[in-house]
Amino acid sequence: MTDVVTTDLVVGGMTCAACVGRVEKKLSRLEGVSATVNLATGRARVSHPAIVPVEDLVATVEKAGYTAAVPEPPAERRPDGDETASESTEREHDRLVVTALLAVPVLILSMVPALQFRNWQWLCFVLAAPVAVWGAWPFHVRALRGVRHAASTMDTLVSLGVVASFGWSTYALFLGGAGEPGMRMPFTLAPSASDGMTHIYLEAAVGVPLFVWAGRVLEARARRGTGAALRSLAGLSVKDVTVREKGAERRLPLAELRVGQTFVVRPGERFATDGEVLEGSSAVDLSLVTGESEPVEVGPGSPVIGGSVNTEGLLLVRATAVGADTRLARIGRLVTEAQAGKARAQRLADTVAGVFVPVVLALAVGTLGFWLGTGSAPQAAVTACVAVLVVACPCALGLATPTALMAATGRGARLGILVGGPQALEGLRHIDAVVLDKTGTLTSGRMSVLRVTAVPDEPGGLGEDAVLRLAGAVEQGSEHPLGRAIVAHARPTPTGEPLPGVAEFRALPGRGARGVVDGRLVEVGAPEGELPAALADALTSAEADARTAVLVRIDGQARALIAIGDAVRPGSYRAVDALRRLGVRPVLATGDAKATALAVAADLGIEEVHARCTPEDKAALVRALCEKGHRVAVVGDGVNDAAALAAADLGIALGSGTDVAIGAADVTLVRDDIEALADAVRLARRALGTIRANLAWAFGYNMVTVPLAMLGLLNPMLAAAAMSASSILVVGNSLRLRAWQPPTAPRRRTR
């Protein structure tokens, strides 16, 4: 079996959805090749057998009349965007400026009869000639190229419109009497049906290229806005890094940094790459990488993400990943891949656009014949024909989905939501059930102290903080997870003082540990014997909540009970509540004991619970829900979740999870909790609504304006303005997604 590989190509010369359909069709004619072309990004994603060389793909695109090239590697790409695209935009802007300087006087004189002086029409002809030839030259060239390849696109329509209106005006000026001195021409929104050759359409000849270029430049700027997420991600990377070796520091280009090397990050600097803190403590701003709004405290042993900002102290960091293996690079790849896909609705739009231009050409010819056949003036027939050619451009159809998809995926990346593509976005929109793992997803995945209950108002009684510090002092030498949880909870103090030392330490296998701290005998272990009422009640509560209870005895007297467990993430409360409000049914599936699962579910308000689940059980549960007609999403972070993630309609992984889980998922939540899940559903619904609105406008615009043009109710110049405005409106509607903000949820006090 031949291996199938995927190659991205940068395609130049595409101007509308008809171009997209042509490139896709040409590439798909190669044996074993399938292609998806994105008009907004100007890229083609091609799946092809490994035996088909990339050179053949490039040659096929070039034979279709377009340019193609393999994109530069990320390391060599400019962070501020594509250089070729920028130069092309600058050329279009320069052409627009010159065209406007020549066209505006023609438009004013043609539309305001009071300003029409003697021989005004000849001045207009002199100004309009360079616009019709040089200003519209790129349209003429691409139209001729299309003719050579038996293809018609938007450029065909624009070129024919300009040639027809300028050609008619030239004929009228030289042979039809319009060149007589003193000629006056009123401006009308509809073509004149009067006989004679005195009406000229130089305003249409200059207005069409002027408005198309203006729309193209504004559209290009707007499209750059939809791709801002990728540029901002690229801007997070640094060029140089300060490496510390044998006590000395030196600056290195980032490309020369290797895994295992130690580098220094000073306050205000970005982390050059992913790493682990060796020395120092600080607060790290992750907002631009993960969407986490509050700084995260880090210290020795803490992982850090490249691109995040060190806000306070000096840190010494060991590099754990470099180059394409960093989390920032993976985020960039996921966003790029998401923007390369197509939604089902866009595939329909591209199919329609593929036959749209030939149909418009036929309608234009039919309009010309109809008007001439009814005895109308030739100038009216030509004007109606030109209006049909100009107004019916499928640009908006080609931009409706990709611009919205780019804006939505870019906004999602800023919020810590990485969507795998349009199919994943559509899947998020329709899910009505979500299967949630417990450990590491709803909970932190590590043991921590949840409650400390001390004996009150008794001789020798101590406060909760004092008891906890004594217990932490004894457990400092313990490797048991419960002991580490107690030490971690006891260590932070307002003054930063260390835990007291312990003497005569002794581990009691299966029972705990003991030692002398500040002259007191402290024993930490399982609850035994008769307990004071307050501690007995605390023990009952801990057992009901499936927590592990640890008893602290001081000088032989039971003084405190510590409840330890896997704490529910604060964001889990808000996430589950928000999902229910969105009509999504939460289901808990975990490998833990039933009592533990029920306790977490009760705390979160989840009604359906499945405990002691193996990976196979989770996958079977997902299939059962799907068979009942549910659209199921699965959220997980471990290897044991990979099968369920793959079986679901939509797999969602936490960015802190394993590579296996992330690889099997369609959506990745970069942050360590699932609070962003509800935001992902909301964003998907807003994005799909925007796409539907764009497509409705694109189809509706043509359904209204083409008949008006055929009936002679639309001036060609206004048709050009309407055509450009339709594309700008579609892109502008998509750009609103960049400013989308998730609703703020009320903060719940956790137990």
XYZ file of C-alpha atoms in Angstrom:
751
model
C 0.000 0.000 0.000
C 1.359 3.401 -1.030
C 1.906 5.887 1.786
C -0.222 9.036 1.611
C 1.376 12.340 2.581
C 0.042 15.867 2.962
C 1.640 18.870 1.278
C 0.728 22.544 1.652
C 1.091 24.871 -1.322
C 0.910 28.648 -1.509
C -1.304 29.403 -4.513
C -1.210 32.815 -6.158
C -3.620 34.463 -8.581
C -6.889 33.260 -7.016
C -9.546 35.962 -6.839
C -12.865 34.201 -6.233
C -14.523 30.898 -5.371
C -14.473 29.888 -9.031
C -10.665 29.935 -8.879
C -10.787 27.741 -5.785
C -12.974 25.199 -7.539
C -10.714 25.163 -10.589
C -7.521 24.529 -8.590
C -9.197 21.788 -6.561
C -10.566 20.119 -9.669
C -7.207 20.166 -11.487
C -5.324 18.702 -8.516
C -7.967 16.056 -7.858
C -7.626 14.763 -11.408
C -4.204 13.387 -10.487
C -4.423 9.756 -9.448
C -4.851 9.345 -5.702
C -4.789 13.102 -5.059
C -7.364 15.134 -3.126
C -7.094 18.841 -2.382
C -8.718 21.515 -0.271
C -8.068 25.124 -1.289
C -8.688 28.105 0.985
C -9.289 31.447 -0.710
C -8.768 33.511 2.441
C -5.337 32.045 3.210
C -4.325 31.447 -0.407
C -3.245 27.894 0.435
C -3.949 24.434 -0.862
C -3.718 21.361 1.385
C -3.037 18.361 -0.859
C -3.191 14.697 0.159
C -1.290 12.591 -2.342
C 0.629 9.309 -2.650
C 4.262 9.653 -1.645
C 5.274 8.567 -5.153
C 3.643 11.703 -6.603
C 6.351 14.399 -6.382
C 5.550 17.875 -5.150
C 6.876 19.238 -8.443
C 3.948 17.547 -10.223
C 1.491 19.252 -7.893
C 3.079 22.649 -8.533
C 3.085 22.047 -12.275
C -0.599 21.071 -12.213
C -1.559 24.299 -10.452
C 0.525 26.324 -12.887
C -1.136 24.593 -15.841
C -4.461 25.753 -14.422
C -3.248 29.340 -14.776
C -2.085 30.070 -11.232
C 1.214 30.161 -9.360
C 2.203 27.624 -6.708
C 5.083 27.129 -4.319
C 5.915 25.199 -1.168
C 5.714 27.550 1.860
C 8.874 28.431 3.730
C 9.673 26.479 6.894
C 8.421 28.224 10.060
C 11.973 28.946 11.188
C 12.644 30.933 8.020
C 9.313 32.697 7.796
C 9.003 36.331 8.712
C 7.040 36.744 11.941
C 5.066 39.694 10.643
C 3.470 37.802 7.775
C 4.164 36.632 4.281
C 6.530 38.927 2.386
C 5.094 38.132 -1.025
C 1.569 38.850 0.177
C 2.682 42.179 1.663
C 4.394 43.235 -1.574
C 1.303 42.238 -3.561
C -0.913 44.315 -1.265
C 1.415 47.312 -1.669
C 1.257 47.020 -5.477
C -2.532 46.833 -5.358
C -2.615 49.894 -3.094
C -0.392 51.871 -5.497
C -2.578 50.857 -8.440
C -5.667 51.899 -6.488
C -4.207 55.360 -5.734
C -3.323 56.085 -9.374
C -6.654 54.703 -10.568
C -8.524 56.899 -8.085
C -6.645 60.048 -9.149
C -7.620 59.419 -12.780
C -11.121 58.046 -12.182
C -12.578 60.530 -9.685
C -12.683 63.493 -12.163
C -14.380 61.221 -14.722
C -16.989 60.119 -12.173
C -17.710 63.682 -11.064
C -18.077 65.076 -14.594
C -20.209 62.139 -15.715
C -22.540 62.255 -12.717
C -22.946 66.056 -12.337
C -24.269 67.583 -15.607
C -23.837 71.121 -14.253
C -20.053 70.631 -14.329
C -19.943 69.373 -17.915
C -18.028 72.105 -19.811
C -17.393 72.220 -23.556
C -15.514 69.056 -24.693
C -15.625 67.580 -21.160
C -16.178 64.148 -22.700
C -12.777 64.192 -24.397
C -11.003 65.026 -21.115
C -12.849 62.119 -19.548
C -11.757 59.867 -22.412
C -8.100 60.867 -21.928
C -8.317 60.152 -18.187
C -10.334 56.948 -18.592
C -8.069 55.317 -21.194
C -5.165 54.550 -18.788
C -7.633 53.301 -16.172
C -9.361 50.955 -18.623
C -6.005 49.643 -19.878
C -3.379 49.955 -17.112
C -5.698 50.142 -14.103
C -7.587 47.047 -15.198
C -4.552 45.300 -16.700
C -4.304 42.527 -14.047
C -7.953 41.632 -14.721
C -7.336 41.524 -18.469
C -4.246 39.333 -18.055
C -5.980 36.828 -15.767
C -9.047 36.796 -18.000
C -6.903 35.973 -21.065
C -5.091 33.310 -19.056
C -8.467 31.819 -18.198
C -9.468 31.813 -21.856
C -6.290 29.877 -22.710
C -7.243 27.305 -20.066
C -10.940 27.294 -21.027
C -11.876 28.774 -17.645
C -13.836 31.798 -16.502
C -13.533 33.590 -13.162
C -14.334 36.908 -11.552
C -11.536 38.484 -13.604
C -13.372 37.410 -16.765
C -16.475 39.267 -15.631
C -14.590 42.427 -14.622
C -12.449 42.483 -17.777
C -15.449 42.031 -20.060
C -17.336 44.743 -18.179
C -14.502 47.253 -18.546
C -13.833 46.389 -22.202
C -17.516 46.563 -23.100
C -18.184 49.908 -21.388
C -14.959 51.544 -22.613
C -15.361 50.084 -26.108
C -18.925 51.353 -26.375
C -17.857 54.819 -25.150
C -15.002 54.930 -27.694
C -17.401 54.005 -30.500
C -19.925 56.606 -29.362
C -17.280 59.338 -29.129
C -15.659 58.750 -32.501
C -18.539 57.428 -34.595
C -21.775 57.908 -32.709
C -21.960 61.653 -32.232
C -21.034 61.738 -28.546
C -17.841 63.619 -29.358
C -19.627 66.750 -30.590
C -18.648 69.906 -28.695
C -21.271 70.982 -26.169
C -22.667 67.484 -25.626
C -24.432 67.059 -22.268
C -25.168 63.705 -20.615
C -27.536 63.274 -17.646
C -26.673 60.616 -15.064
C -29.241 57.866 -14.434
C -29.300 54.875 -12.117
C -30.773 52.742 -14.912
C -29.609 52.528 -18.539
C -31.333 54.834 -20.987
C -33.716 53.223 -23.488
C -33.601 56.160 -25.920
C -32.288 55.810 -29.433
C -28.976 57.234 -30.544
C -25.356 56.790 -29.622
C -24.844 59.932 -27.518
C -24.706 58.242 -24.119
C -21.227 57.163 -23.036
C -20.253 54.953 -20.074
C -16.774 56.119 -19.223
C -17.888 56.364 -15.557
C -18.537 52.626 -15.656
C -15.219 51.951 -17.411
C -13.321 53.700 -14.600
C -15.740 52.947 -11.758
C -15.568 49.185 -12.161
C -11.760 48.863 -11.696
C -11.762 51.635 -9.067
C -14.355 49.982 -6.836
C -12.973 46.497 -7.402
C -9.462 47.618 -6.427
C -10.814 49.508 -3.429
C -12.727 46.435 -2.345
C -9.683 44.233 -2.935
C -7.403 46.417 -0.795
C -9.930 46.735 2.050
C -10.660 43.026 1.832
C -6.945 42.165 2.001
C -6.527 44.294 5.118
C -9.558 42.682 6.712
C -8.321 39.220 5.824
C -5.002 40.036 7.463
C -7.058 40.827 10.537
C -8.626 37.372 10.548
C -5.139 35.843 10.520
C -3.873 38.022 13.376
C -3.832 35.068 15.772
C -1.055 33.298 13.887
C 1.010 36.467 13.643
C 0.564 37.164 17.346
C 1.658 33.613 18.150
C 4.722 34.075 15.970
C 5.397 37.354 17.744
C 5.621 35.577 21.107
C 8.857 33.865 20.143
C 12.194 35.483 21.020
C 15.292 35.693 18.836
C 18.000 35.276 21.475
C 18.361 33.512 24.800
C 20.798 33.946 27.706
C 22.405 30.567 28.412
C 24.274 29.843 31.664
C 27.141 27.341 31.398
C 29.747 26.717 34.120
C 28.650 29.843 35.955
C 29.099 32.107 32.926
C 26.340 33.638 30.819
C 26.310 34.174 27.066
C 23.724 35.103 24.440
C 22.747 32.516 21.847
C 20.368 32.626 18.874
C 17.247 30.683 19.821
C 17.847 28.227 16.967
C 21.067 27.067 18.685
C 19.406 26.282 22.027
C 19.273 22.545 22.800
C 17.222 20.427 25.180
C 18.910 20.197 28.587
C 20.669 23.546 28.378
C 20.090 26.044 31.182
C 18.963 29.586 30.409
C 18.202 32.698 32.438
C 14.908 34.598 32.351
C 14.891 38.035 33.960
C 11.787 39.992 35.055
C 9.835 41.264 32.063
C 11.424 38.794 29.617
C 9.657 36.036 27.699
C 10.587 32.402 28.197
C 12.532 31.390 25.118
C 11.173 27.835 25.125
C 9.402 25.244 27.268
C 11.336 24.297 30.362
C 11.497 23.449 34.048
C 12.449 25.973 36.717
C 15.696 25.037 38.504
C 16.193 28.098 40.697
C 14.133 31.108 41.729
C 10.451 31.867 42.121
C 8.184 34.248 40.249
C 4.730 34.865 38.820
C 4.318 33.998 35.138
C 1.860 35.694 32.770
C 0.357 32.998 30.509
C -2.486 35.102 29.092
C -1.194 35.312 25.518
C -0.362 31.595 25.360
C -3.142 29.812 27.245
C -5.746 32.511 27.863
C -5.170 32.226 31.628
C -5.967 35.700 32.953
C -4.229 35.493 36.349
C -0.435 35.075 36.740
C 0.702 31.627 37.876
C 3.258 31.213 40.673
C 6.254 29.052 39.742
C 9.255 27.745 41.664
C 11.848 24.961 41.457
C 10.348 21.999 39.601
C 7.534 24.025 37.987
C 7.047 23.678 34.224
C 7.003 26.865 32.137
C 5.799 27.541 28.594
C 7.778 29.313 25.908
C 6.277 32.683 24.986
C 4.913 33.397 28.472
C 6.243 36.382 30.425
C 8.242 36.327 33.655
C 6.763 39.167 35.705
C 8.840 39.220 38.903
C 11.951 37.290 39.979
C 15.058 35.984 38.253
C 14.607 32.370 37.091
C 17.057 29.693 36.017
C 15.318 27.294 33.622
C 16.307 23.997 31.997
C 15.031 23.638 28.414
C 12.748 20.612 28.003
C 11.597 21.208 24.413
C 12.852 23.349 21.539
C 11.780 24.297 18.040
C 8.784 22.468 16.635
C 8.342 20.432 19.828
C 7.352 23.386 22.040
C 3.785 23.967 23.083
C 3.735 27.329 21.266
C 4.807 25.626 18.028
C 2.149 22.946 18.472
C -0.490 25.634 19.027
C 0.602 27.374 15.830
C 0.397 24.119 13.855
C -3.071 23.336 15.199
C -4.379 26.796 14.303
C -2.837 26.607 10.821
C -4.323 23.179 10.187
C -7.720 24.330 11.439
C -7.739 27.263 9.036
C -6.839 25.015 6.096
C -10.109 23.056 6.267
C -13.586 23.692 4.939
C -17.032 23.480 6.445
C -19.704 21.509 4.611
C -21.559 24.709 3.773
C -18.459 26.163 2.093
C -18.040 23.070 -0.076
C -21.569 23.668 -1.370
C -20.763 27.337 -1.986
C -17.596 26.435 -3.910
C -19.523 23.939 -6.023
C -22.070 26.605 -6.900
C -19.337 29.143 -7.641
C -17.655 26.697 -10.017
C -20.612 26.889 -12.416
C -21.684 30.386 -11.465
C -19.398 32.361 -13.781
C -20.312 30.431 -16.961
C -23.974 30.868 -16.064
C -23.456 34.618 -15.584
C -21.750 34.870 -18.972
C -24.725 33.127 -20.540
C -27.115 35.467 -18.706
C -25.143 38.512 -19.877
C -25.320 37.377 -23.505
C -29.013 36.575 -23.073
C -29.620 40.026 -21.569
C -27.873 41.714 -24.502
C -29.914 39.705 -26.998
C -33.193 40.323 -25.164
C -32.738 44.098 -25.014
C -31.716 44.289 -28.675
C -34.576 41.983 -29.631
C -37.157 44.193 -27.966
C -36.032 47.176 -30.010
C -34.255 48.998 -27.222
C -31.312 51.261 -27.914
C -27.981 49.430 -28.304
C -26.517 51.549 -25.514
C -29.189 50.333 -23.093
C -28.557 46.725 -24.093
C -24.815 47.084 -23.646
C -25.269 48.796 -20.274
C -27.557 46.067 -18.937
C -25.119 43.429 -20.187
C -22.172 45.149 -18.490
C -24.136 45.497 -15.230
C -24.834 41.753 -15.221
C -21.161 40.972 -15.803
C -19.944 43.267 -13.044
C -22.491 42.710 -10.290
C -22.445 38.902 -10.356
C -19.088 38.173 -8.760
C -18.725 35.096 -6.530
C -16.087 36.711 -4.260
C -18.398 36.783 -1.258
C -19.207 33.091 -1.696
C -15.540 32.193 -1.555
C -14.859 34.320 1.521
C -17.977 33.508 3.556
C -16.596 30.540 5.458
C -12.770 30.810 5.505
C -12.740 34.339 6.925
C -15.160 33.372 9.703
C -13.185 30.196 10.373
C -9.894 32.107 10.564
C -11.351 34.689 12.928
C -13.007 32.043 15.139
C -9.976 29.772 15.399
C -7.729 32.756 16.047
C -10.021 34.034 18.793
C -10.225 30.531 20.230
C -6.429 30.281 20.358
C -6.297 33.515 22.372
C -8.844 32.049 24.797
C -6.903 28.799 25.171
C -9.180 26.823 22.818
C -7.522 25.041 19.885
C -10.074 23.817 17.350
C -8.851 21.155 14.939
C -10.791 22.436 11.926
C -14.237 23.278 10.567
C -15.503 19.755 11.233
C -14.556 20.149 14.897
C -16.231 23.551 14.985
C -19.412 22.038 13.555
C -19.138 19.181 16.054
C -18.894 21.621 18.971
C -21.961 23.400 17.684
C -24.114 20.265 17.795
C -22.981 18.278 20.860
C -25.712 17.551 23.426
C -23.815 15.186 25.779
C -20.292 15.316 27.162
C -18.495 12.452 28.917
C -16.080 13.809 31.521
C -13.148 12.007 33.076
C -12.594 12.752 36.767
C -8.929 12.562 37.660
C -6.954 15.326 35.991
C -10.023 16.699 34.209
C -12.636 17.649 36.784
C -10.089 17.324 39.583
C -6.472 18.433 39.883
C -5.137 14.863 39.661
C -3.022 15.162 42.795
C -3.708 14.717 46.510
C -4.167 17.890 48.538
C -5.455 18.949 51.938
C -9.135 19.844 51.659
C -10.088 20.447 55.304
C -8.422 20.642 58.707
C -10.537 20.202 61.851
C -8.900 20.920 65.218
C -10.265 20.156 68.689
C -11.620 23.466 70.028
C -11.527 24.955 73.474
C -9.810 22.105 75.282
C -6.671 22.114 77.484
C -3.722 21.736 75.158
C -5.846 22.562 72.122
C -4.117 24.203 69.178
C -5.400 26.110 66.178
C -5.668 24.506 62.744
C -2.558 26.254 61.404
C -0.398 25.229 64.363
C -1.510 21.584 64.194
C -0.929 21.499 60.453
C 2.628 22.832 60.824
C 3.446 20.214 63.428
C 2.064 17.473 61.201
C 3.946 18.905 58.197
C 7.193 18.899 60.188
C 6.814 15.158 60.881
C 5.920 14.352 57.262
C 8.876 16.240 55.734
C 10.814 13.033 55.375
C 7.857 11.021 54.013
C 7.494 9.962 50.363
C 3.851 8.937 50.775
C 1.375 11.007 48.656
C -0.647 11.849 51.770
C 2.484 13.043 53.571
C 3.560 15.179 50.603
C 0.083 16.749 50.492
C 0.307 17.709 54.179
C 3.802 19.177 53.748
C 2.748 21.171 50.667
C -0.250 22.603 52.502
C 1.682 23.402 55.686
C 4.755 24.973 54.076
C 3.426 28.388 52.901
C 3.320 30.975 55.713
C 2.814 34.748 55.595
C 6.322 35.303 56.972
C 7.928 32.575 54.855
C 9.409 30.785 57.906
C 10.380 27.137 57.293
C 8.741 24.184 58.981
C 10.281 23.279 62.341
C 12.745 20.404 62.531
C 11.810 16.906 63.706
C 13.700 14.624 66.121
C 13.345 10.906 66.752
C 11.489 10.494 63.464
C 10.050 7.048 62.871
C 7.936 5.755 59.984
C 5.128 3.378 60.957
C 4.426 1.143 57.919
C 0.743 1.137 57.124
C -0.005 3.485 60.019
C 1.814 6.790 59.402
C 4.758 8.515 61.056
C 5.822 10.009 64.383
C 8.468 12.362 65.727
C 9.255 15.023 68.285
C 8.657 18.619 67.171
C 9.326 21.575 69.473
C 9.372 19.186 72.437
C 6.001 17.617 71.571
C 5.407 14.033 70.444
C 3.490 14.298 67.176
C 1.867 11.246 65.554
C 0.277 11.394 62.104
C -1.647 8.362 60.864
C -4.938 6.575 60.338
C -7.809 7.411 62.743
C -7.974 4.920 65.612
C -9.779 4.667 68.917
C -12.340 6.993 70.409
C -12.319 10.523 69.060
C -13.639 13.826 70.374
C -17.063 14.748 69.013
C -15.733 17.410 66.609
C -13.190 14.998 65.120
C -15.711 12.154 64.958
C -18.079 14.364 62.977
C -15.228 15.412 60.692
C -14.329 11.754 60.121
C -17.915 10.884 59.219
C -18.069 13.804 56.783
C -14.745 12.846 55.169
C -15.850 9.245 54.676
C -19.158 10.394 53.176
C -17.235 12.538 50.696
C -14.821 9.679 49.916
C -11.883 11.635 51.371
C -8.900 10.091 53.140
C -8.803 11.064 56.820
C -5.505 11.512 58.688
C -5.490 11.871 62.485
C -2.950 14.071 64.280
C -2.132 13.146 67.892
C -0.063 15.456 70.088
C 1.419 13.972 73.225
C -0.955 11.041 72.858
C -4.121 13.153 72.543
C -6.205 13.359 69.319
C -6.004 17.042 68.379
C -6.929 17.345 64.669
C -8.267 15.491 61.660
C -7.012 16.299 58.178
C -9.208 15.407 55.143
C -7.137 14.741 52.027
C -8.349 14.076 48.521
C -8.157 14.924 44.866
C -9.568 18.461 44.865
C -12.171 19.501 42.333
C -10.844 22.259 40.092
C -12.619 25.587 40.758
C -13.385 25.932 37.058
C -15.180 22.568 36.989
C -18.144 23.988 38.916
C -18.621 26.813 36.452
C -18.001 24.570 33.441
C -20.589 21.933 34.395
C -23.178 24.587 35.254
C -22.571 26.430 31.971
C -22.818 23.207 29.937
C -26.207 22.425 31.459
C -27.393 25.936 30.610
C -26.282 25.353 27.017
C -28.348 22.168 26.811
C -25.366 19.808 27.046
C -25.812 16.796 29.360
C -22.733 16.078 31.554
C -21.817 12.424 32.230
C -19.038 11.389 34.647
C -16.982 8.308 33.718
C -13.996 7.412 35.884
C -11.855 4.479 36.905
C -12.131 5.456 40.583
C -14.295 3.756 43.205
C -18.015 4.396 43.166
C -18.027 6.308 46.455
C -15.365 8.721 45.225
C -17.102 9.210 41.885
C -20.489 9.822 43.529
C -18.969 12.361 45.921
C -17.440 14.391 43.087
C -20.604 14.104 40.997
C -22.768 15.285 43.892
C -20.439 18.205 44.481
C -20.698 19.242 40.826
C -24.352 18.401 40.331
C -23.753 15.625 37.764
C -26.593 13.086 37.762
C -25.215 10.286 35.557
C -22.126 8.557 36.995
C -20.127 5.543 35.762
C -17.397 4.317 38.143
C -14.678 1.659 37.863
C -14.545 2.242 34.099
C -11.765 0.672 32.061
C -10.699 2.356 28.804
C -12.865 -0.184 26.976
C -15.820 0.643 29.245
C -15.477 4.346 28.462
C -15.411 3.686 24.721
C -18.460 1.402 25.055
C -20.303 4.090 27.015
C -19.609 6.615 24.264
C -20.872 4.232 21.579
C -24.030 3.527 23.612
C -24.784 7.241 23.911
C -24.220 7.696 20.186
C -26.606 4.826 19.405
C -29.274 6.604 21.462
C -28.995 9.568 19.107
C -26.772 11.810 21.195
C -24.001 13.949 19.706
C -21.268 13.006 22.170
C -18.091 14.793 23.165
C -15.469 13.260 25.454
C -13.101 15.257 27.643
C -9.967 13.528 28.928
C -6.281 14.009 29.587
C -4.690 10.568 29.804
C -3.762 7.484 27.801
C -6.798 5.695 29.239
C -9.053 8.324 27.604
C -7.642 7.977 24.076
C -10.039 5.185 22.990
C -13.101 7.108 24.182
C -11.811 10.323 22.565
C -11.484 8.529 19.234
C -14.927 6.862 19.524
C -16.793 10.107 20.244
C -18.309 12.494 17.733
C -15.899 15.024 19.194
C -12.788 14.445 21.297
C -11.615 17.197 23.653
C -8.239 16.993 25.418
C -6.623 19.167 28.042
C -3.367 20.764 26.951
C -1.712 19.493 30.121
C -2.639 15.922 29.186
C -0.651 13.257 27.386
C 0.366 13.496 23.739
C -1.767 10.401 23.042
C -4.911 12.121 24.329
C -4.143 15.352 22.455
C -3.439 13.419 19.256
C -6.808 11.626 19.460
C -8.748 14.834 20.186
C -10.452 17.276 17.829
C -10.305 20.173 20.289
C -7.563 20.956 22.814
C -8.111 23.164 25.855
C -4.693 24.676 26.495
C -5.469 25.564 30.101
C -5.383 22.958 32.876
C -9.140 23.017 33.547
C -12.320 22.571 31.551
C -13.768 26.004 32.222
C -12.978 26.872 28.612
C -15.199 24.021 27.333
C -18.421 26.014 27.647
C -16.687 28.954 25.965
C -15.668 26.629 23.133
C -19.293 25.584 22.591
C -20.438 29.208 22.649
C -17.706 30.258 20.220
C -18.582 27.415 17.847
C -22.239 28.381 17.851
C -21.398 32.019 17.217
C -18.961 31.100 14.417
C -21.435 28.785 12.666
C -24.086 31.483 12.959
C -21.686 33.956 11.340
C -20.926 31.521 8.521
C -24.628 30.966 7.852
C -25.221 34.723 7.812
C -22.308 35.225 5.406
C -23.547 32.548 3.017
C -27.120 33.842 3.211
C -25.868 37.306 2.295
C -23.628 35.999 -0.500
C -26.411 33.945 -2.109
C -29.117 36.531 -1.420
C -27.036 39.371 -2.854
C -26.686 37.619 -6.208
C -30.327 36.524 -6.269
C -31.414 40.164 -5.929
C -28.820 42.108 -7.912
C -28.498 39.868 -10.990
C -32.212 40.138 -11.906
C -32.080 43.907 -11.296
C -29.110 44.192 -13.654
C -30.838 42.042 -16.280
C -33.918 44.274 -16.099
C -31.758 47.344 -16.677
C -32.355 48.751 -13.203
C -28.714 48.913 -12.144
C -26.024 51.236 -13.428
C -22.711 49.373 -14.096
C -20.774 51.724 -11.825
C -23.174 51.097 -8.938
C -23.006 47.391 -9.749
C -19.240 47.475 -9.249
C -19.644 49.285 -5.928
C -22.274 46.774 -4.785
C -20.071 43.834 -5.768
C -17.111 45.177 -3.790
C -19.317 46.078 -0.841
C -20.684 42.529 -0.654
C -17.207 41.062 -0.135
C -16.263 43.729 2.404
C -19.481 43.117 4.345
C -18.819 39.374 4.503
C -15.266 39.857 5.750
C -16.340 42.579 8.163
C -19.028 40.323 9.619
C -16.405 37.631 10.178
C -14.062 40.106 11.847
C -16.621 40.626 14.614
C -15.616 37.190 15.911
C -12.190 38.591 16.831
C -13.835 40.742 19.500
C -16.107 38.000 20.859
C -16.013 37.704 24.632
C -17.385 34.782 26.655
C -19.926 35.756 29.287
C -18.561 36.077 32.798
C -19.806 33.373 35.151
C -20.408 33.914 38.862
C -17.577 32.601 41.026
C -18.543 29.699 43.260
C -16.828 29.216 46.583
C -15.272 25.749 46.563
C -15.248 23.490 49.557
